[in-house]
PDB file of C-alpha atoms in Angstrom:
ATOM      1  CA  MET A   1      13.512  -1.284  23.611  1.00 52.00           C
ATOM      2  CA  GLU A   2      12.905  -2.016  19.919  1.00 72.00           C
ATOM      3  CA  GLN A   3      15.186  -0.409  17.381  1.00 86.00           C
ATOM      4  CA  PRO A   4      13.489   2.537  15.621  1.00 91.00           C
ATOM      5  CA  LEU A   5      12.331   2.009  12.073  1.00 94.00           C
ATOM      6  CA  ARG A   6      15.114   3.229   9.775  1.00 96.00           C
ATOM      7  CA  ILE A   7      13.789   5.421   6.969  1.00 97.00           C
ATOM      8  CA  LEU A   8      15.471   6.908   3.898  1.00 97.00           C
ATOM      9  CA  LEU A   9      13.857  10.021   2.390  1.00 97.00           C
ATOM     10  CA  VAL A  10      14.180  10.623  -1.348  1.00 97.00           C
ATOM     11  CA  ASP A  11      12.778  13.784  -2.974  1.00 95.00           C
ATOM     12  CA  ASP A  12      14.209  16.622  -5.030  1.00 93.00           C
ATOM     13  CA  GLU A  13      12.549  19.274  -2.851  1.00 93.00           C
ATOM     14  CA  THR A  14      14.849  20.197   0.031  1.00 93.00           C
ATOM     15  CA  LEU A  15      12.084  21.885   2.016  1.00 93.00           C
ATOM     16  CA  LEU A  16       9.905  18.785   1.802  1.00 92.00           C
ATOM     17  CA  LEU A  17      12.793  16.541   2.864  1.00 94.00           C
ATOM     18  CA  ASP A  18      13.385  18.715   5.910  1.00 94.00           C
ATOM     19  CA  SER A  19       9.671  18.759   6.762  1.00 93.00           C
ATOM     20  CA  LEU A  20       9.402  14.975   6.451  1.00 94.00           C
ATOM     21  CA  GLU A  21      12.454  14.527   8.662  1.00 94.00           C
ATOM     22  CA  ILE A  22      10.875  16.687  11.368  1.00 93.00           C
ATOM     23  CA  ILE A  23       7.536  14.843  11.139  1.00 92.00           C
ATOM     24  CA  LEU A  24       9.118  11.390  11.319  1.00 93.00           C
ATOM     25  CA  SER A  25      11.548  12.396  14.061  1.00 88.00           C
ATOM     26  CA  LEU A  26       8.574  13.209  16.310  1.00 89.00           C
ATOM     27  CA  SER A  27       7.688   9.514  16.269  1.00 87.00           C
ATOM     28  CA  GLN A  28       9.688   7.534  18.833  1.00 85.00           C
ATOM     29  CA  ASN A  29       9.740   4.401  16.689  1.00 91.00           C
ATOM     30  CA  MET A  30      11.024   6.055  13.496  1.00 94.00           C
ATOM     31  CA  SER A  31      14.451   7.377  12.597  1.00 94.00           C
ATOM     32  CA  VAL A  32      15.589   9.112   9.399  1.00 96.00           C
ATOM     33  CA  ILE A  33      18.933   7.574   8.408  1.00 96.00           C
ATOM     34  CA  GLY A  34      19.485   9.755   5.361  1.00 96.00           C
ATOM     35  CA  LYS A  35      18.081  12.145   2.767  1.00 97.00           C
ATOM     36  CA  ALA A  36      18.662  12.131  -0.981  1.00 96.00           C
ATOM     37  CA  HIS A  37      17.628  14.352  -3.885  1.00 95.00           C
ATOM     38  CA  ASP A  38      17.591  11.627  -6.533  1.00 95.00           C
ATOM     39  CA  GLY A  39      17.906   7.882  -6.991  1.00 95.00           C
ATOM     40  CA  GLN A  40      21.673   7.843  -7.375  1.00 95.00           C
ATOM     41  CA  GLN A  41      22.188   9.739  -4.117  1.00 96.00           C
ATOM     42  CA  ALA A  42      19.783   7.351  -2.418  1.00 96.00           C
ATOM     43  CA  LEU A  43      21.774   4.310  -3.555  1.00 96.00           C
ATOM     44  CA  SER A  44      24.970   5.959  -2.309  1.00 96.00           C
ATOM     45  CA  VAL A  45      23.376   6.445   1.115  1.00 96.00           C
ATOM     46  CA  LEU A  46      22.273   2.809   1.182  1.00 96.00           C
ATOM     47  CA  LYS A  47      25.836   1.644   0.572  1.00 96.00           C
ATOM     48  CA  GLU A  48      26.794   3.281   3.873  1.00 96.00           C
ATOM     49  CA  ARG A  49      23.661   2.850   5.987  1.00 95.00           C
ATOM     50  CA  THR A  50      20.873   0.300   6.346  1.00 95.00           C
ATOM     51  CA  ALA A  51      17.258   1.334   5.857  1.00 97.00           C
ATOM     52  CA  ASP A  52      14.052  -0.590   6.521  1.00 96.00           C
ATOM     53  CA  LEU A  53      11.948   1.628   4.282  1.00 97.00           C
ATOM     54  CA  ALA A  54      12.465   4.285   1.623  1.00 97.00           C
ATOM     55  CA  LEU A  55       9.961   7.101   1.161  1.00 97.00           C
ATOM     56  CA  VAL A  56      10.351   7.914  -2.533  1.00 96.00           C
ATOM     57  CA  ASP A  57       9.123  10.615  -4.893  1.00 94.00           C
ATOM     58  CA  LEU A  58       8.786   9.657  -8.568  1.00 92.00           C
ATOM     59  CA  ASN A  59       9.749  12.610 -10.753  1.00 90.00           C
ATOM     60  CA  MET A  60      13.291  13.709  -9.949  1.00 91.00           C
ATOM     61  CA  GLU A  61      16.272  14.905 -11.960  1.00 88.00           C
ATOM     62  CA  GLY A  62      18.799  12.175 -12.722  1.00 88.00           C
ATOM     63  CA  MET A  63      17.639   8.753 -11.554  1.00 92.00           C
ATOM     64  CA  GLY A  64      13.915   9.014 -10.928  1.00 92.00           C
ATOM     65  CA  GLY A  65      11.753   7.118  -8.493  1.00 94.00           C
ATOM     66  CA  ILE A  66      10.711   4.271 -10.795  1.00 93.00           C
ATOM     67  CA  GLU A  67      14.302   3.259 -11.538  1.00 94.00           C
ATOM     68  CA  LEU A  68      15.223   3.678  -7.868  1.00 95.00           C
ATOM     69  CA  ILE A  69      12.382   1.346  -6.817  1.00 94.00           C
ATOM     70  CA  HIS A  70      13.672  -1.245  -9.284  1.00 93.00           C
ATOM     71  CA  GLN A  71      17.246  -0.899  -7.998  1.00 95.00           C
ATOM     72  CA  ILE A  72      16.225  -1.118  -4.341  1.00 95.00           C
ATOM     73  CA  LYS A  73      14.095  -4.229  -4.893  1.00 92.00           C
ATOM     74  CA  THR A  74      16.935  -5.835  -6.855  1.00 93.00           C
ATOM     75  CA  ILE A  75      19.758  -5.015  -4.420  1.00 95.00           C
ATOM     76  CA  TYR A  76      17.810  -4.909  -1.136  1.00 94.00           C
ATOM     77  CA  PRO A  77      14.771  -7.187  -1.699  1.00 91.00           C
ATOM     78  CA  SER A  78      13.625  -7.096   1.935  1.00 91.00           C
ATOM     79  CA  MET A  79      13.545  -3.292   2.028  1.00 95.00           C
ATOM     80  CA  LYS A  80      10.141  -1.631   1.768  1.00 94.00           C
ATOM     81  CA  VAL A  81       9.351   1.248  -0.593  1.00 95.00           C
ATOM     82  CA  LEU A  82       6.527   3.734  -0.125  1.00 95.00           C
ATOM     83  CA  VAL A  83       5.880   6.133  -2.996  1.00 95.00           C
ATOM     84  CA  LEU A  84       5.010   9.659  -1.834  1.00 94.00           C
ATOM     85  CA  THR A  85       4.163  11.811  -4.833  1.00 90.00           C
ATOM     86  CA  THR A  86       1.733  14.305  -6.358  1.00 90.00           C
ATOM     87  CA  PHE A  87       1.155  12.145  -9.440  1.00 84.00           C
ATOM     88  CA  TYR A  88      -1.501   9.423  -9.621  1.00 79.00           C
ATOM     89  CA  ASP A  89      -1.857   8.863 -13.348  1.00 81.00           C
ATOM     90  CA  GLU A  90      -2.169   5.308 -14.669  1.00 80.00           C
ATOM     91  CA  ASN A  91       1.361   5.199 -16.093  1.00 82.00           C
ATOM     92  CA  ASN A  92       3.141   6.189 -12.885  1.00 85.00           C
ATOM     93  CA  ILE A  93       0.988   3.938 -10.699  1.00 85.00           C
ATOM     94  CA  GLN A  94       1.421   0.874 -12.902  1.00 81.00           C
ATOM     95  CA  ARG A  95       5.160   1.351 -13.349  1.00 86.00           C
ATOM     96  CA  ALA A  96       5.779   1.944  -9.635  1.00 88.00           C
ATOM     97  CA  ILE A  97       3.811  -1.139  -8.609  1.00 83.00           C
ATOM     98  CA  ALA A  98       5.272  -3.287 -11.394  1.00 81.00           C
ATOM     99  CA  ASN A  99       8.754  -2.431 -10.134  1.00 87.00           C
ATOM    100  CA  GLY A 100       7.913  -3.457  -6.583  1.00 86.00           C
ATOM    101  CA  ALA A 101       6.537  -0.443  -4.691  1.00 89.00           C
ATOM    102  CA  ASP A 102       4.863  -1.600  -1.472  1.00 87.00           C
ATOM    103  CA  GLY A 103       2.600   1.418  -1.251  1.00 88.00           C
ATOM    104  CA  TYR A 104       1.564   4.528  -3.135  1.00 90.00           C
ATOM    105  CA  ILE A 105       0.186   7.604  -1.388  1.00 90.00           C
ATOM    106  CA  LEU A 106      -0.140  11.263  -2.319  1.00 90.00           C
ATOM    107  CA  LYS A 107       1.617  14.207  -0.748  1.00 89.00           C
ATOM    108  CA  ASP A 108      -1.694  15.776   0.196  1.00 87.00           C
ATOM    109  CA  SER A 109      -2.705  12.702   2.221  1.00 84.00           C
ATOM    110  CA  GLY A 110      -1.584  14.296   5.476  1.00 85.00           C
ATOM    111  CA  ARG A 111       0.741  13.368   8.314  1.00 87.00           C
ATOM    112  CA  GLU A 112      -1.447  10.730   9.950  1.00 88.00           C
ATOM    113  CA  SER A 113      -2.152   8.915   6.685  1.00 87.00           C
ATOM    114  CA  MET A 114       1.552   8.812   5.898  1.00 91.00           C
ATOM    115  CA  LEU A 115       2.489   7.460   9.325  1.00 91.00           C
ATOM    116  CA  GLN A 116      -0.301   4.877   9.148  1.00 88.00           C
ATOM    117  CA  ALA A 117       0.849   3.815   5.680  1.00 90.00           C
ATOM    118  CA  ILE A 118       4.400   3.302   6.938  1.00 93.00           C
ATOM    119  CA  GLU A 119       3.183   1.194   9.864  1.00 89.00           C
ATOM    120  CA  GLN A 120       0.937  -0.924   7.651  1.00 85.00           C
ATOM    121  CA  ILE A 121       3.683  -1.574   5.108  1.00 88.00           C
ATOM    122  CA  MET A 122       6.097  -2.653   7.829  1.00 89.00           C
ATOM    123  CA  HIS A 123       3.442  -5.099   9.038  1.00 82.00           C
ATOM    124  CA  GLY A 124       3.362  -6.784   5.655  1.00 78.00           C
ATOM    125  CA  GLN A 125       0.455  -4.910   4.113  1.00 76.00           C
ATOM    126  CA  SER A 126       0.537  -2.785   0.998  1.00 73.00           C
ATOM    127  CA  VAL A 127      -1.152   0.583   0.852  1.00 82.00           C
ATOM    128  CA  LEU A 128      -2.828   2.615  -1.869  1.00 81.00           C
ATOM    129  CA  ASP A 129      -4.239   6.105  -1.531  1.00 79.00           C
ATOM    130  CA  GLN A 130      -7.971   6.295  -2.256  1.00 76.00           C
ATOM    131  CA  LYS A 131      -7.375   8.418  -5.377  1.00 78.00           C
ATOM    132  CA  VAL A 132      -4.851   5.844  -6.572  1.00 79.00           C
ATOM    133  CA  LEU A 133      -7.310   3.023  -5.960  1.00 74.00           C
ATOM    134  CA  GLN A 134      -9.980   4.897  -7.914  1.00 74.00           C
ATOM    135  CA  THR A 135      -7.574   5.310 -10.827  1.00 76.00           C
ATOM    136  CA  LEU A 136      -6.871   1.567 -10.762  1.00 71.00           C
ATOM    137  CA  SER A 137     -10.591   0.816 -10.641  1.00 68.00           C
ATOM    138  CA  LYS A 138     -11.175   2.923 -13.755  1.00 70.00           C
ATOM    139  CA  LEU A 139      -8.232   1.249 -15.471  1.00 66.00           C
ATOM    140  CA  MET A 140      -9.599  -2.185 -14.629  1.00 62.00           C
ATOM    141  CA  ALA A 141     -13.061  -1.256 -15.886  1.00 61.00           C
ATOM    142  CA  SER A 142     -11.696   0.152 -19.142  1.00 63.00           C
ATOM    143  CA  LYS A 143      -9.716  -3.017 -19.807  1.00 56.00           C
ATOM    144  CA  GLY A 144     -12.476  -5.350 -18.675  1.00 53.00           C
ATOM    145  CA  THR A 145     -10.203  -7.191 -16.238  1.00 47.00           C
ATOM    146  CA  SER A 146     -10.357  -7.930 -12.517  1.00 44.00           C
ATOM    147  CA  THR A 147      -6.685  -8.542 -11.945  1.00 41.00           C
ATOM    148  CA  ILE A 148      -4.167  -5.761 -11.414  1.00 41.00           C
ATOM    149  CA  PRO A 149      -0.741  -6.711 -10.014  1.00 37.00           C
ATOM    150  CA  VAL A 150      -0.825  -4.601  -6.859  1.00 37.00           C
ATOM    151  CA  THR A 151      -1.823  -4.806  -3.177  1.00 36.00           C
ATOM    152  CA  THR A 152      -4.226  -2.840  -0.600  1.00 37.00           C
ATOM    153  CA  ALA A 153      -5.834   0.415   0.494  1.00 37.00           C
ATOM    154  CA  PRO A 154      -6.856   1.986   3.790  1.00 36.00           C
ATOM    155  CA  THR A 155     -10.236   3.734   4.251  1.00 36.00           C
ATOM    156  CA  THR A 156     -13.249   3.850   6.511  1.00 31.00           C
ATOM    157  CA  VAL A 157     -16.694   2.214   6.635  1.00 30.00           C
ATOM    158  CA  ALA A 158     -17.549  -1.457   6.045  1.00 33.00           C
ATOM    159  CA  LYS A 159     -20.496  -2.897   4.088  1.00 36.00           C
ATOM    160  CA  GLU A 160     -22.808  -5.291   5.915  1.00 36.00           C
ATOM    161  CA  GLU A 161     -22.849  -8.229   3.512  1.00 42.00           C
ATOM    162  CA  LEU A 162     -21.337  -9.138   0.150  1.00 44.00           C
ATOM    163  CA  SER A 163     -23.625 -10.288  -2.652  1.00 43.00           C
ATOM    164  CA  GLN A 164     -23.145 -13.844  -3.871  1.00 45.00           C
ATOM    165  CA  SER A 165     -24.002 -12.872  -7.441  1.00 51.00           C
ATOM    166  CA  SER A 166     -20.443 -13.335  -8.669  1.00 68.00           C
ATOM    167  CA  PRO A 167     -19.409 -16.926  -9.533  1.00 70.00           C
ATOM    168  CA  LEU A 168     -16.021 -16.223  -7.967  1.00 73.00           C
ATOM    169  CA  LEU A 169     -17.655 -15.698  -4.573  1.00 78.00           C
ATOM    170  CA  MET A 170     -20.180 -18.529  -4.522  1.00 80.00           C
ATOM    171  CA  ASP A 171     -17.917 -20.863  -2.517  1.00 85.00           C
ATOM    172  CA  LEU A 172     -17.190 -18.343   0.244  1.00 87.00           C
ATOM    173  CA  THR A 173     -18.560 -18.866   3.738  1.00 88.00           C
ATOM    174  CA  LYS A 174     -20.643 -16.186   5.428  1.00 85.00           C
ATOM    175  CA  ARG A 175     -17.614 -15.071   7.466  1.00 88.00           C
ATOM    176  CA  GLU A 176     -15.436 -14.911   4.356  1.00 89.00           C
ATOM    177  CA  ARG A 177     -18.044 -12.766   2.587  1.00 86.00           C
ATOM    178  CA  GLU A 178     -18.161 -10.531   5.642  1.00 85.00           C
ATOM    179  CA  ILE A 179     -14.389 -10.087   5.450  1.00 89.00           C
ATOM    180  CA  CYS A 180     -14.669  -9.406   1.712  1.00 87.00           C
ATOM    181  CA  SER A 181     -17.152  -6.628   2.421  1.00 83.00           C
ATOM    182  CA  MET A 182     -14.568  -4.993   4.682  1.00 82.00           C
ATOM    183  CA  LEU A 183     -11.795  -5.545   2.163  1.00 83.00           C
ATOM    184  CA  ALA A 184     -13.893  -3.704  -0.402  1.00 79.00           C
ATOM    185  CA  GLU A 185     -13.836  -0.702   1.917  1.00 74.00           C
ATOM    186  CA  GLY A 186     -10.080  -0.958   2.393  1.00 71.00           C
ATOM    187  CA  TYR A 187      -9.868  -2.318   5.936  1.00 76.00           C
ATOM    188  CA  SER A 188      -6.466  -3.720   6.913  1.00 77.00           C
ATOM    189  CA  ASN A 189      -6.115  -7.153   8.541  1.00 80.00           C
ATOM    190  CA  SER A 190      -5.575  -5.450  11.882  1.00 77.00           C
ATOM    191  CA  GLN A 191      -8.770  -3.387  11.532  1.00 77.00           C
ATOM    192  CA  ILE A 192     -10.765  -6.430  10.426  1.00 83.00           C
ATOM    193  CA  SER A 193      -9.519  -8.437  13.401  1.00 82.00           C
ATOM    194  CA  LYS A 194     -10.569  -5.713  15.846  1.00 79.00           C
ATOM    195  CA  PHE A 195     -13.961  -5.165  14.214  1.00 78.00           C
ATOM    196  CA  LEU A 196     -14.823  -8.881  14.064  1.00 82.00           C
ATOM    197  CA  TYR A 197     -13.113  -9.821  17.348  1.00 82.00           C
ATOM    198  CA  LEU A 198     -10.732 -12.236  15.633  1.00 83.00           C
ATOM    199  CA  SER A 199      -6.989 -12.659  15.971  1.00 85.00           C
ATOM    200  CA  GLU A 200      -4.865 -11.324  13.108  1.00 83.00           C
ATOM    201  CA  GLY A 201      -3.672 -14.885  12.527  1.00 86.00           C
ATOM    202  CA  THR A 202      -7.256 -16.017  12.025  1.00 89.00           C
ATOM    203  CA  VAL A 203      -7.885 -13.164   9.589  1.00 89.00           C
ATOM    204  CA  LYS A 204      -4.772 -14.182   7.635  1.00 88.00           C
ATOM    205  CA  ASN A 205      -6.096 -17.744   7.454  1.00 91.00           C
ATOM    206  CA  TYR A 206      -9.411 -16.452   6.111  1.00 91.00           C
ATOM    207  CA  MET A 207      -7.516 -14.337   3.574  1.00 91.00           C
ATOM    208  CA  THR A 208      -5.603 -17.389   2.351  1.00 91.00           C
ATOM    209  CA  SER A 209      -8.891 -19.239   1.911  1.00 92.00           C
ATOM    210  CA  ILE A 210     -10.447 -16.298   0.046  1.00 91.00           C
ATOM    211  CA  TYR A 211      -7.452 -16.070  -2.306  1.00 89.00           C
ATOM    212  CA  ASP A 212      -7.691 -19.801  -3.030  1.00 90.00           C
ATOM    213  CA  LYS A 213     -11.449 -19.799  -3.610  1.00 89.00           C
ATOM    214  CA  THR A 214     -11.520 -16.696  -5.820  1.00 87.00           C
ATOM    215  CA  ASN A 215      -8.218 -17.461  -7.568  1.00 87.00           C
ATOM    216  CA  ILE A 216      -7.249 -13.811  -7.081  1.00 85.00           C
ATOM    217  CA  HIS A 217      -3.924 -13.943  -5.312  1.00 80.00           C
ATOM    218  CA  ASP A 218      -3.000 -10.348  -4.518  1.00 77.00           C
ATOM    219  CA  ARG A 219      -4.835  -8.013  -2.231  1.00 79.00           C
ATOM    220  CA  VAL A 220      -5.489  -4.984  -4.401  1.00 73.00           C
ATOM    221  CA  SER A 221      -6.685  -7.028  -7.355  1.00 77.00           C
ATOM    222  CA  LEU A 222      -9.181  -8.546  -4.925  1.00 83.00           C
ATOM    223  CA  VAL A 223     -10.080  -5.154  -3.416  1.00 80.00           C
ATOM    224  CA  VAL A 224     -10.618  -3.570  -6.827  1.00 79.00           C
ATOM    225  CA  TYR A 225     -12.722  -6.529  -7.961  1.00 81.00           C
ATOM    226  CA  LEU A 226     -14.884  -6.364  -4.819  1.00 82.00           C
ATOM    227  CA  ARG A 227     -15.355  -2.593  -5.114  1.00 77.00           C
ATOM    228  CA  GLU A 228     -16.480  -2.988  -8.720  1.00 74.00           C
ATOM    229  CA  LEU A 229     -18.881  -5.735  -7.638  1.00 75.00           C
ATOM    230  CA  PHE A 230     -20.409  -3.502  -4.959  1.00 63.00           C
ATOM    231  CA  HIS A 231     -20.806  -0.556  -7.297  1.00 58.00           C
ATOM    232  CA  SER A 232     -22.506  -2.742  -9.900  1.00 56.00           C
ATOM    233  CA  GLN A 233     -25.224  -3.851  -7.452  1.00 52.00           C
TER     234      GLN A 233
END
C-alpha cells in the first residue's frame, strides 16, 4: 500500500485548521502531519516531521505565507506548496508565485476543488483558481505582455479549434492546436489524455513541442496567452 500523502496545514484560524484536518483525514491517501498558526510554527513542525505538501494561508500574524513559501522552497525544494486563501489581488498572487507556490486556490473553492488541486500538484501540475486566473489575465492585458511566471488552472469545457491568427501558433500541428484549445479552458494533462484518447506521456511530448514552438515555457503564461487569444476572436 502506498504511503499517504503527508500534508502540513498552516492558517491562523484554529477552526479552519480543524475543519481541513477532518476533510483531509477522510481521504485514505492523505494524512495531516501537523498544524501551524504561522510560518515560524510551520518551520518548527518541518524540523521534526516530513511533509510532501503544505497548505498555506497568506495573511497571518508573525511570519506570513509569502515568507513561509520562500523558506520552504529554499530549505525543502522538493516540497509542494498550495496557497489556500481569501485574497486574490495582483500583489498577493504575484508574490506567492514568484516565491515558488505550486498552486493558488481560494477558500470558497470547495472541498472537491481543494482535493483535486492537491492531487494535480502532486502529479507535477500547478493549479490556479479561476478567479486567480482572471486576475492574471487582466494584469497581463494591462501590461501588454503574454508572459507571467506561473503555471496552470483547472476548469471545464474545451473549444473545438484554435485560430492560427497568432504568429506564435502558426507552426503548430492540428493536434497541437487542439491541445492548445483545451489548455485555454484549463484542462490538465490527465484530462486532455482522456478526452483525446492519448497517453499522458504523449500529451507531455506534445506540450514540450508547443513550448518550443511558441517560446512560452511555463504553463500558465501559455494558458493566459491562449485565453486572451480566444477572447479577442
